[in-house]
mmCIF file with all atom_site columns, C-alpha atoms in Angstrom:
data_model
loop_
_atom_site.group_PDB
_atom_site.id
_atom_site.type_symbol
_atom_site.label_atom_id
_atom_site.label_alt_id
_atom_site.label_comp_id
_atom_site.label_asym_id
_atom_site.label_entity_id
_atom_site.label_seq_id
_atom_site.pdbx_PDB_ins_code
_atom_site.Cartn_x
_atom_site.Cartn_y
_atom_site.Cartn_z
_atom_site.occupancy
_atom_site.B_iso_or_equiv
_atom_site.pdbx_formal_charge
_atom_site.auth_seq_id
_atom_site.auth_comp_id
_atom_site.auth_asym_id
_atom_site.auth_atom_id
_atom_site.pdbx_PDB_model_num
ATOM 1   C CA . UNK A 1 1   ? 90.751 105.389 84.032  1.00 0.00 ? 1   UNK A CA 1
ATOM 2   C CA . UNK A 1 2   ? 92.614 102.195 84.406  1.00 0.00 ? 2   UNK A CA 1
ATOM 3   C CA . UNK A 1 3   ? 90.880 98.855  82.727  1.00 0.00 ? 3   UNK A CA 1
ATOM 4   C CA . UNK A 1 4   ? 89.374 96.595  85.093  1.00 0.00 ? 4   UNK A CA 1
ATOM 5   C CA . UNK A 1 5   ? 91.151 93.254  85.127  1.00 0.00 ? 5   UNK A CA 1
ATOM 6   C CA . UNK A 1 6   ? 88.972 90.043  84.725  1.00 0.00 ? 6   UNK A CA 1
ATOM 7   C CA . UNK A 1 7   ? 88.620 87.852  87.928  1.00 0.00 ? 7   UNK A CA 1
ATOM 8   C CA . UNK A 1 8   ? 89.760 83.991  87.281  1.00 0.00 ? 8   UNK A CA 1
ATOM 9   C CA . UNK A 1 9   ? 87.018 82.210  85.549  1.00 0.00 ? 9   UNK A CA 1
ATOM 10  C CA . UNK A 1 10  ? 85.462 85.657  83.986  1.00 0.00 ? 10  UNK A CA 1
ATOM 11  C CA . UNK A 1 11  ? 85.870 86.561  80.102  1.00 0.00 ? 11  UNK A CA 1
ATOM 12  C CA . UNK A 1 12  ? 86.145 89.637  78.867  1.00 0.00 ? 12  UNK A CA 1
ATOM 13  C CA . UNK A 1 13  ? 84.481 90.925  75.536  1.00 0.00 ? 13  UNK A CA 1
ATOM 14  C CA . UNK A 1 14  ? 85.823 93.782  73.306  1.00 0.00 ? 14  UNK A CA 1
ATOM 15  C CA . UNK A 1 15  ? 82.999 96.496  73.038  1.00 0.00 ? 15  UNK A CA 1
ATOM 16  C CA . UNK A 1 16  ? 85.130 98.998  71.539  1.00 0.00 ? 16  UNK A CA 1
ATOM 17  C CA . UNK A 1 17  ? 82.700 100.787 68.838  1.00 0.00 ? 17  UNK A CA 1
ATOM 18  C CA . UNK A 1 18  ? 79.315 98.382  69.711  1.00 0.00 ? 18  UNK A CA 1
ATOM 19  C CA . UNK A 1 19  ? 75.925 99.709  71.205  1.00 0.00 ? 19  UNK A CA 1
ATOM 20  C CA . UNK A 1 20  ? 75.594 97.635  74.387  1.00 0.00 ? 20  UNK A CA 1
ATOM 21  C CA . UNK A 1 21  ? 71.977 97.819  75.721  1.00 0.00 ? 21  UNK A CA 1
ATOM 22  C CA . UNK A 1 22  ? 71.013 96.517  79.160  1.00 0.00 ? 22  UNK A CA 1
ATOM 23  C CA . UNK A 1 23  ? 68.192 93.515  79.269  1.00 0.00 ? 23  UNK A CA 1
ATOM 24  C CA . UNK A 1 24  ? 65.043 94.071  78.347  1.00 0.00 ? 24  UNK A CA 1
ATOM 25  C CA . UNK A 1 25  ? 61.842 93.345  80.679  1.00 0.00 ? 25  UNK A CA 1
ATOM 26  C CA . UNK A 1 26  ? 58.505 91.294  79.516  1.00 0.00 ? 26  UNK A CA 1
ATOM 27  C CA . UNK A 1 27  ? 56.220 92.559  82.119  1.00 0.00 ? 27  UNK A CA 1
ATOM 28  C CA . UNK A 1 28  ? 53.822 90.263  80.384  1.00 0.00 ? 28  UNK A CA 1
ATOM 29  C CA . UNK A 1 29  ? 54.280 86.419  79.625  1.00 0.00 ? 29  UNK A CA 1
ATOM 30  C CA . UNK A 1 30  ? 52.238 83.431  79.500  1.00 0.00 ? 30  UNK A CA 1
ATOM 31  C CA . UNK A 1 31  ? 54.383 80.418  80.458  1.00 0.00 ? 31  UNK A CA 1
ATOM 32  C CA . UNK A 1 32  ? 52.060 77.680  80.074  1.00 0.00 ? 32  UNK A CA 1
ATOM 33  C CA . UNK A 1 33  ? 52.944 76.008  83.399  1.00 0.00 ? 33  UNK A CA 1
ATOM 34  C CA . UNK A 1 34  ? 51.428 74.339  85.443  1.00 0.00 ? 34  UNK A CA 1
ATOM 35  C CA . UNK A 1 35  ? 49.012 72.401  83.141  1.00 0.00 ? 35  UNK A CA 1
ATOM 36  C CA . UNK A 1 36  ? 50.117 73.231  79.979  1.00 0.00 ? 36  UNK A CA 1
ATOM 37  C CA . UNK A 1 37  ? 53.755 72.417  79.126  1.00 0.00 ? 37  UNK A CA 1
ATOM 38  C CA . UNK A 1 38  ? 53.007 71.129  76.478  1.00 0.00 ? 38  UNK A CA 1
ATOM 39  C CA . UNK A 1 39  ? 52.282 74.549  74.686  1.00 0.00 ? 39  UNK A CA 1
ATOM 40  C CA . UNK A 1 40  ? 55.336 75.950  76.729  1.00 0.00 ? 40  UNK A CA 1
ATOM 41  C CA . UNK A 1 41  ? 57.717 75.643  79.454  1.00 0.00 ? 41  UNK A CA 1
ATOM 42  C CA . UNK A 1 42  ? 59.439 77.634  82.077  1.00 0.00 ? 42  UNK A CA 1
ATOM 43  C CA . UNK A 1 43  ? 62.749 76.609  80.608  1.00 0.00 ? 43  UNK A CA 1
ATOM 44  C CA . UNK A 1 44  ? 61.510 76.779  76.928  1.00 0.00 ? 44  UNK A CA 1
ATOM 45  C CA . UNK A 1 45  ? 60.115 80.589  77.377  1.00 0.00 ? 45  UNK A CA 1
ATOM 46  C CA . UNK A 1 46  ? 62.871 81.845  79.706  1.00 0.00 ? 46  UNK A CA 1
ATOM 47  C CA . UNK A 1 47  ? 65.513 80.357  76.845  1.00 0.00 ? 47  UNK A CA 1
ATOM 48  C CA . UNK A 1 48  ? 63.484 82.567  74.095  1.00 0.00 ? 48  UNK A CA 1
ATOM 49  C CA . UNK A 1 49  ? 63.400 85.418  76.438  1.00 0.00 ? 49  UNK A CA 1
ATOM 50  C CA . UNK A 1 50  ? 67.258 85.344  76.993  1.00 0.00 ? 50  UNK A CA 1
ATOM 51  C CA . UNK A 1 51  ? 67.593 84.739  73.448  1.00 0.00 ? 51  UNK A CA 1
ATOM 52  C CA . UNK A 1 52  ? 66.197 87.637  72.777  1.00 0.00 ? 52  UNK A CA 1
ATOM 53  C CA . UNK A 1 53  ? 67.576 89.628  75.049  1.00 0.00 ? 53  UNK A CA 1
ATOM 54  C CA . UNK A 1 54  ? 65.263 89.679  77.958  1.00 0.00 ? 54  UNK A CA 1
ATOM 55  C CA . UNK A 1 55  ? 66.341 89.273  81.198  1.00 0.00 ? 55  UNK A CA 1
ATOM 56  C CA . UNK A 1 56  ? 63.541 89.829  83.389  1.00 0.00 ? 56  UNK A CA 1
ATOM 57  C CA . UNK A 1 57  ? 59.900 88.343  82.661  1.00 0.00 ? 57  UNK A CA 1
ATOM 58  C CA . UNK A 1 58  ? 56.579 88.158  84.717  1.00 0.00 ? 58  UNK A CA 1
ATOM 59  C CA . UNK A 1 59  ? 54.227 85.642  84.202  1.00 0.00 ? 59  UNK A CA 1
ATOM 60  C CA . UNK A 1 60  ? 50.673 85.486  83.702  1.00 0.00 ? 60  UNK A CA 1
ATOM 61  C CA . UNK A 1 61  ? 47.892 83.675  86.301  1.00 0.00 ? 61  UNK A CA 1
ATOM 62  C CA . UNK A 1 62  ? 46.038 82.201  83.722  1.00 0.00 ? 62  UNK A CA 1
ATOM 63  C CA . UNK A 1 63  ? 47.252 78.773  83.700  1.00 0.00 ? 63  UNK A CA 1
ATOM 64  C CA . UNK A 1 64  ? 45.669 75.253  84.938  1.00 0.00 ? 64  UNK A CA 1
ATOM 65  C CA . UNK A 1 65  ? 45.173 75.374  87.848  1.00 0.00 ? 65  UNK A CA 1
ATOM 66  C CA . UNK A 1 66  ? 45.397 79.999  87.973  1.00 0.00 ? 66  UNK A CA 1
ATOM 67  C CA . UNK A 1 67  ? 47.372 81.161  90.062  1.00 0.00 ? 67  UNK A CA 1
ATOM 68  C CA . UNK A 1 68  ? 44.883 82.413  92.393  1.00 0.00 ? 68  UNK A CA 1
ATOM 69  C CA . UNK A 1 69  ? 46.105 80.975  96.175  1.00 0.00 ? 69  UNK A CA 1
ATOM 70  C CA . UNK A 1 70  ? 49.343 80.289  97.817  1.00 0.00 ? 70  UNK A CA 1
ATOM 71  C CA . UNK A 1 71  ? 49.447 76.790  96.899  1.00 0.00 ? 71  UNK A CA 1
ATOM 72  C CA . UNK A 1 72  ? 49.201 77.574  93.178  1.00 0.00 ? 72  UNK A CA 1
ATOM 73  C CA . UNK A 1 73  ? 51.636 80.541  93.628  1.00 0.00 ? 73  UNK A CA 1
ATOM 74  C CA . UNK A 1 74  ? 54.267 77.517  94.965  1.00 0.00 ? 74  UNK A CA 1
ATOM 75  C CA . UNK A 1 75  ? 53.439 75.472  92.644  1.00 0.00 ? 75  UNK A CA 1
ATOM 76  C CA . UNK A 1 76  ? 54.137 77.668  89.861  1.00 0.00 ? 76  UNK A CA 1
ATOM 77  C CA . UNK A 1 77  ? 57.006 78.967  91.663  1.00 0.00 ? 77  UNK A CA 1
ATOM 78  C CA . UNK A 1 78  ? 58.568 75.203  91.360  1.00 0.00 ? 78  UNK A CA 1
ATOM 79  C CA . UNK A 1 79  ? 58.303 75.052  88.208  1.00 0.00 ? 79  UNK A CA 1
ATOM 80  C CA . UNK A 1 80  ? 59.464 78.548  87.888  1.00 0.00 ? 80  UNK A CA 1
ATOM 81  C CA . UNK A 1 81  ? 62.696 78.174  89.349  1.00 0.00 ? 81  UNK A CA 1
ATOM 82  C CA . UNK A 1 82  ? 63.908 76.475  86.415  1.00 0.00 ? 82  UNK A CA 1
ATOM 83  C CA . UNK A 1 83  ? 64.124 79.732  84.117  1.00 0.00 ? 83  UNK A CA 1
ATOM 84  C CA . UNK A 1 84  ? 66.923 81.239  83.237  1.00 0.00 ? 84  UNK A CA 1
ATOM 85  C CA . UNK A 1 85  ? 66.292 84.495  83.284  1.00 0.00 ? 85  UNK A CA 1
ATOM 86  C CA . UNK A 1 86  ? 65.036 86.973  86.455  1.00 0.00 ? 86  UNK A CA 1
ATOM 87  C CA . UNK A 1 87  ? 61.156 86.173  86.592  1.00 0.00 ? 87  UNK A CA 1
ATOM 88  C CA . UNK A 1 88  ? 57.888 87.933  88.470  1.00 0.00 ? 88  UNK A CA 1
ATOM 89  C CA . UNK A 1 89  ? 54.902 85.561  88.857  1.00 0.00 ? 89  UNK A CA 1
ATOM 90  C CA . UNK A 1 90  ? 51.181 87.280  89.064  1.00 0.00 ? 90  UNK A CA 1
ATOM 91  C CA . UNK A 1 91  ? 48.707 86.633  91.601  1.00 0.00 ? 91  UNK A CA 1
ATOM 92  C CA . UNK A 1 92  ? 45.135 86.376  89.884  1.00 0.00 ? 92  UNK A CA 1
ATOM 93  C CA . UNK A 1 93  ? 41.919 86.863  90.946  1.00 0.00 ? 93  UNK A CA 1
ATOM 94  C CA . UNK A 1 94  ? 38.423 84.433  90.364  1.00 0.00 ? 94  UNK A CA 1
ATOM 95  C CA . UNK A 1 95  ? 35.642 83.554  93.039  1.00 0.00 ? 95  UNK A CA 1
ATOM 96  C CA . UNK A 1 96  ? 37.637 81.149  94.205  1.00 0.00 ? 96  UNK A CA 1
ATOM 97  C CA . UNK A 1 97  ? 40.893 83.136  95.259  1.00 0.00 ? 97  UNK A CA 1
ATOM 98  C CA . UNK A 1 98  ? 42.510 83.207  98.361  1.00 0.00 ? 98  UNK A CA 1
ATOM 99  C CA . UNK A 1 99  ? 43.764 86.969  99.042  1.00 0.00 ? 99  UNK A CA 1
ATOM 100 C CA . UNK A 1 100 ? 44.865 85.751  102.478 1.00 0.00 ? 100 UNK A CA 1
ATOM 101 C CA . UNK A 1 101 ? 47.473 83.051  100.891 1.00 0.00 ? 101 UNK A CA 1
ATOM 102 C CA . UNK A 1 102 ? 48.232 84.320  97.717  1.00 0.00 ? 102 UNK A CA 1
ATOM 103 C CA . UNK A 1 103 ? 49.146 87.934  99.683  1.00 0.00 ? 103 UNK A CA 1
ATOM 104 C CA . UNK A 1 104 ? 51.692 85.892  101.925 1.00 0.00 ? 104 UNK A CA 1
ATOM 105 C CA . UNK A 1 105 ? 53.679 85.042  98.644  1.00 0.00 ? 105 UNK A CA 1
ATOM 106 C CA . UNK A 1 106 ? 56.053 87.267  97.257  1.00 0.00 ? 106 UNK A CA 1
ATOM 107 C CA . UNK A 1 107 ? 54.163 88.190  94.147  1.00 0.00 ? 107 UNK A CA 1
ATOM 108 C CA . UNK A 1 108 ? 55.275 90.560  91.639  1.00 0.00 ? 108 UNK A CA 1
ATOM 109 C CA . UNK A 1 109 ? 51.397 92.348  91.001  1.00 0.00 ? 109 UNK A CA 1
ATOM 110 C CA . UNK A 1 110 ? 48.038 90.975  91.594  1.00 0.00 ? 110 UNK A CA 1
ATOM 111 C CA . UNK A 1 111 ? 47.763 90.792  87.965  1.00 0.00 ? 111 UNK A CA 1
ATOM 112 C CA . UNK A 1 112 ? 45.961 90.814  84.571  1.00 0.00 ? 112 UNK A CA 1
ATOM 113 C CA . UNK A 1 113 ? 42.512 90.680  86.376  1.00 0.00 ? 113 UNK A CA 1
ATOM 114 C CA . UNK A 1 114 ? 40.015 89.763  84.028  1.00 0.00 ? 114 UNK A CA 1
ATOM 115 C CA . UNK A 1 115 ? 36.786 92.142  83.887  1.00 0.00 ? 115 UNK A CA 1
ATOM 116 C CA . UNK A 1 116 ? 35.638 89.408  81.156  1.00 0.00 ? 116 UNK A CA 1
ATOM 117 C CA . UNK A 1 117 ? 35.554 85.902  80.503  1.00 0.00 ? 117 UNK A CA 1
ATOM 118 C CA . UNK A 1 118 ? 37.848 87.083  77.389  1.00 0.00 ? 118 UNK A CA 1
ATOM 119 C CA . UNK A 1 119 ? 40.521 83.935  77.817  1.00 0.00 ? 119 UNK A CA 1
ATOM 120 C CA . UNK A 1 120 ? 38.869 81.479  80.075  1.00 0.00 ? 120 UNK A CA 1
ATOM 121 C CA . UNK A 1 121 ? 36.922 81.497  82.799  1.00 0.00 ? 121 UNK A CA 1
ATOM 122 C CA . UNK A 1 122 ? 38.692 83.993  84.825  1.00 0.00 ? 122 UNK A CA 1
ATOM 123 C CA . UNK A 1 123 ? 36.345 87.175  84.644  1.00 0.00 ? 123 UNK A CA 1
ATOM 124 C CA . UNK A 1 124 ? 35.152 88.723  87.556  1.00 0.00 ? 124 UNK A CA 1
ATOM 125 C CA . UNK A 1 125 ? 32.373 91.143  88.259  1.00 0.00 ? 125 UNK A CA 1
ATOM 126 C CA . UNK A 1 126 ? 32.456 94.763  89.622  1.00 0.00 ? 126 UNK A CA 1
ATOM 127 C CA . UNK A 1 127 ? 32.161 93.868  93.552  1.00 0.00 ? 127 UNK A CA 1
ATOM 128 C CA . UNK A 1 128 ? 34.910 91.256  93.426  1.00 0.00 ? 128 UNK A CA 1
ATOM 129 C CA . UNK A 1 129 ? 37.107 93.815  91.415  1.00 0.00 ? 129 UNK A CA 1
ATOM 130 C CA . UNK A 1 130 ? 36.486 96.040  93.760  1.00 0.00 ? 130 UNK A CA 1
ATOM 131 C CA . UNK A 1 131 ? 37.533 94.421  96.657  1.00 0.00 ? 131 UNK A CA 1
ATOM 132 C CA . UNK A 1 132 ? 40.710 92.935  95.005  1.00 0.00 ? 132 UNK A CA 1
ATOM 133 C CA . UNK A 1 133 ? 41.598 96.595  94.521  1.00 0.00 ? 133 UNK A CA 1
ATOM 134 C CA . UNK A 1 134 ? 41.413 97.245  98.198  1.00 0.00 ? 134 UNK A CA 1
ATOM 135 C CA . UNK A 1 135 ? 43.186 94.154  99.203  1.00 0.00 ? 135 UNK A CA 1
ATOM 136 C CA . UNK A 1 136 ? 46.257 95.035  97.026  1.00 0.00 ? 136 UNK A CA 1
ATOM 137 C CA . UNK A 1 137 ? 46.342 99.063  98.431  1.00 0.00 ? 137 UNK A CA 1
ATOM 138 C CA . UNK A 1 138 ? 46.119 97.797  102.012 1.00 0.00 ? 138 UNK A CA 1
ATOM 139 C CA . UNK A 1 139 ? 49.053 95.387  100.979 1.00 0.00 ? 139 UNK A CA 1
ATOM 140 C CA . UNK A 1 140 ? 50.604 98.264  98.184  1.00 0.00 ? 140 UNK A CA 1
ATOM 141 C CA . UNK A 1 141 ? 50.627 95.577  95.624  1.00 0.00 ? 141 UNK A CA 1
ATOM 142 C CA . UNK A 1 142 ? 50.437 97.030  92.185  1.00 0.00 ? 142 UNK A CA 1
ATOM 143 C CA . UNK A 1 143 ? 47.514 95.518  89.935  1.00 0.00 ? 143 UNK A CA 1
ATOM 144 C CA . UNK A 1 144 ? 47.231 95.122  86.367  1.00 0.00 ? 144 UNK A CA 1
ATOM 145 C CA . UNK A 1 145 ? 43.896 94.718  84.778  1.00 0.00 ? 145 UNK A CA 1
ATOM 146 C CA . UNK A 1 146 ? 42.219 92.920  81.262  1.00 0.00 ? 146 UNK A CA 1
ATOM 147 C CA . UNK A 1 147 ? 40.637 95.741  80.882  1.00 0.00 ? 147 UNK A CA 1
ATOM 148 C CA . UNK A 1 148 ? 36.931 94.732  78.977  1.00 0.00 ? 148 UNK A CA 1
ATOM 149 C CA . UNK A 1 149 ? 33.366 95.190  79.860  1.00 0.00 ? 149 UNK A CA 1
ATOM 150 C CA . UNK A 1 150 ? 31.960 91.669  80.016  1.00 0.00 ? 150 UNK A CA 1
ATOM 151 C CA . UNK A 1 151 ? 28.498 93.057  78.934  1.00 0.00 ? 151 UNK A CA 1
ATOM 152 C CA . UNK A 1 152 ? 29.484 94.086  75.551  1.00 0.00 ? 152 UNK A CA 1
ATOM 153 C CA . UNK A 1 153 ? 32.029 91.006  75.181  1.00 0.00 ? 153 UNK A CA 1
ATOM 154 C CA . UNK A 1 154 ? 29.507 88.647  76.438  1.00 0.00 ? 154 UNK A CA 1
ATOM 155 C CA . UNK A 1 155 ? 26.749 90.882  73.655  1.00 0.00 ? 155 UNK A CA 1
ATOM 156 C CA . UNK A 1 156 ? 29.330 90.199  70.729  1.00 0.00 ? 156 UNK A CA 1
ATOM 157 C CA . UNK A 1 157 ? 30.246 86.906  71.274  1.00 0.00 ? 157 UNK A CA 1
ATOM 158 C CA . UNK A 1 158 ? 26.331 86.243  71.318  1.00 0.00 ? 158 UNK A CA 1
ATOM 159 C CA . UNK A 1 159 ? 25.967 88.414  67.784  1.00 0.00 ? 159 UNK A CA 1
ATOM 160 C CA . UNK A 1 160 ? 28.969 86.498  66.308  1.00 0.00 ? 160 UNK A CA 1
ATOM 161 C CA . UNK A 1 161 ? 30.675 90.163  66.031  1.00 0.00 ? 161 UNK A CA 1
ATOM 162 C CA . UNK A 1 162 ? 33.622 89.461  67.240  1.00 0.00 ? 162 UNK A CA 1
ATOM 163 C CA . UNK A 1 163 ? 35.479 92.556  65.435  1.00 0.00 ? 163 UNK A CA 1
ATOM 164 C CA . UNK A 1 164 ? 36.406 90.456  62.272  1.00 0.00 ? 164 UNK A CA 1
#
């Protein structure tokens, strides 16, 4: 086969004898934004991801406020179009979500639902998870889930056994 050419503008990189590996996927980042830039940014993570070679990353509802409606989804999607990498953003769930909203936006997963109050105060109980579930298979939104039983976390944090 004939070499390709490079269009005007384009530059073309010897590979002759390298391993060339496509971009890798974080299926699971924590972009602090909105509310807490200051630990890290949209353009601060998605520079370490492409850094690193990542070129695809989903972020995390856990942030101030969660991402748990549609206006929190498009306000994190703002802020999100600043990265420079391919991103996903997560739609969470908490007593307060809005399935109805937060379904209209193009989210990657209804995702990391908390089954404890492990990082916050997004845990939910057994009915609520339950009903998220259905809401995302009526929709065919994949879910992703902090998988911990709030009894026994709730039990150790009381004990001070907290598996140290």
């Amino acid at each position: 086969a004939e070499p390709l050419g490079a269009d005007a503008g384009e530059r073309v990189l010897e590979a002759r004898g390298r391993h060339l590996l496509p971009g890798a996927v974080d299926a699971h980042v924590h972009f602090r934004e909105p509310g807490g830039g200051h630990k890290e940014t949209w353009t601060s993570g998605s520079e370490s991801a492409a850094a690193g070679g990542v070129t695809t990353v989903v972020d995390q509802p856990n942030t101030s406020p969660p991402t748990v409606d549609g206006a929190a989804f498009d306000e994190k999607a703002a802020l999100a179009a600043e990265s420079l990498v391919d991103y996903g953003i997560n739609g969470g769930v908490t007593e307060e979500w809005d399935p109805k909203s937060l379904f209209e936006r193009p989210l990657f997963a209804l995702g990391e639902v908390f089954l404890a109050d492990s990082t916050g105060d997004m845990g939910i109980d057994a009915d609520l998870f339950a009903d998220a579930l259905d809401a995302a298979a009526a929709r065919d939104v994949p879910v992703t889930v902090h998988a911990e039983d709030a009894t026994l976390f709730d039990e150790s944090a009381l004990d001070g056994d907290l598996g140290g």
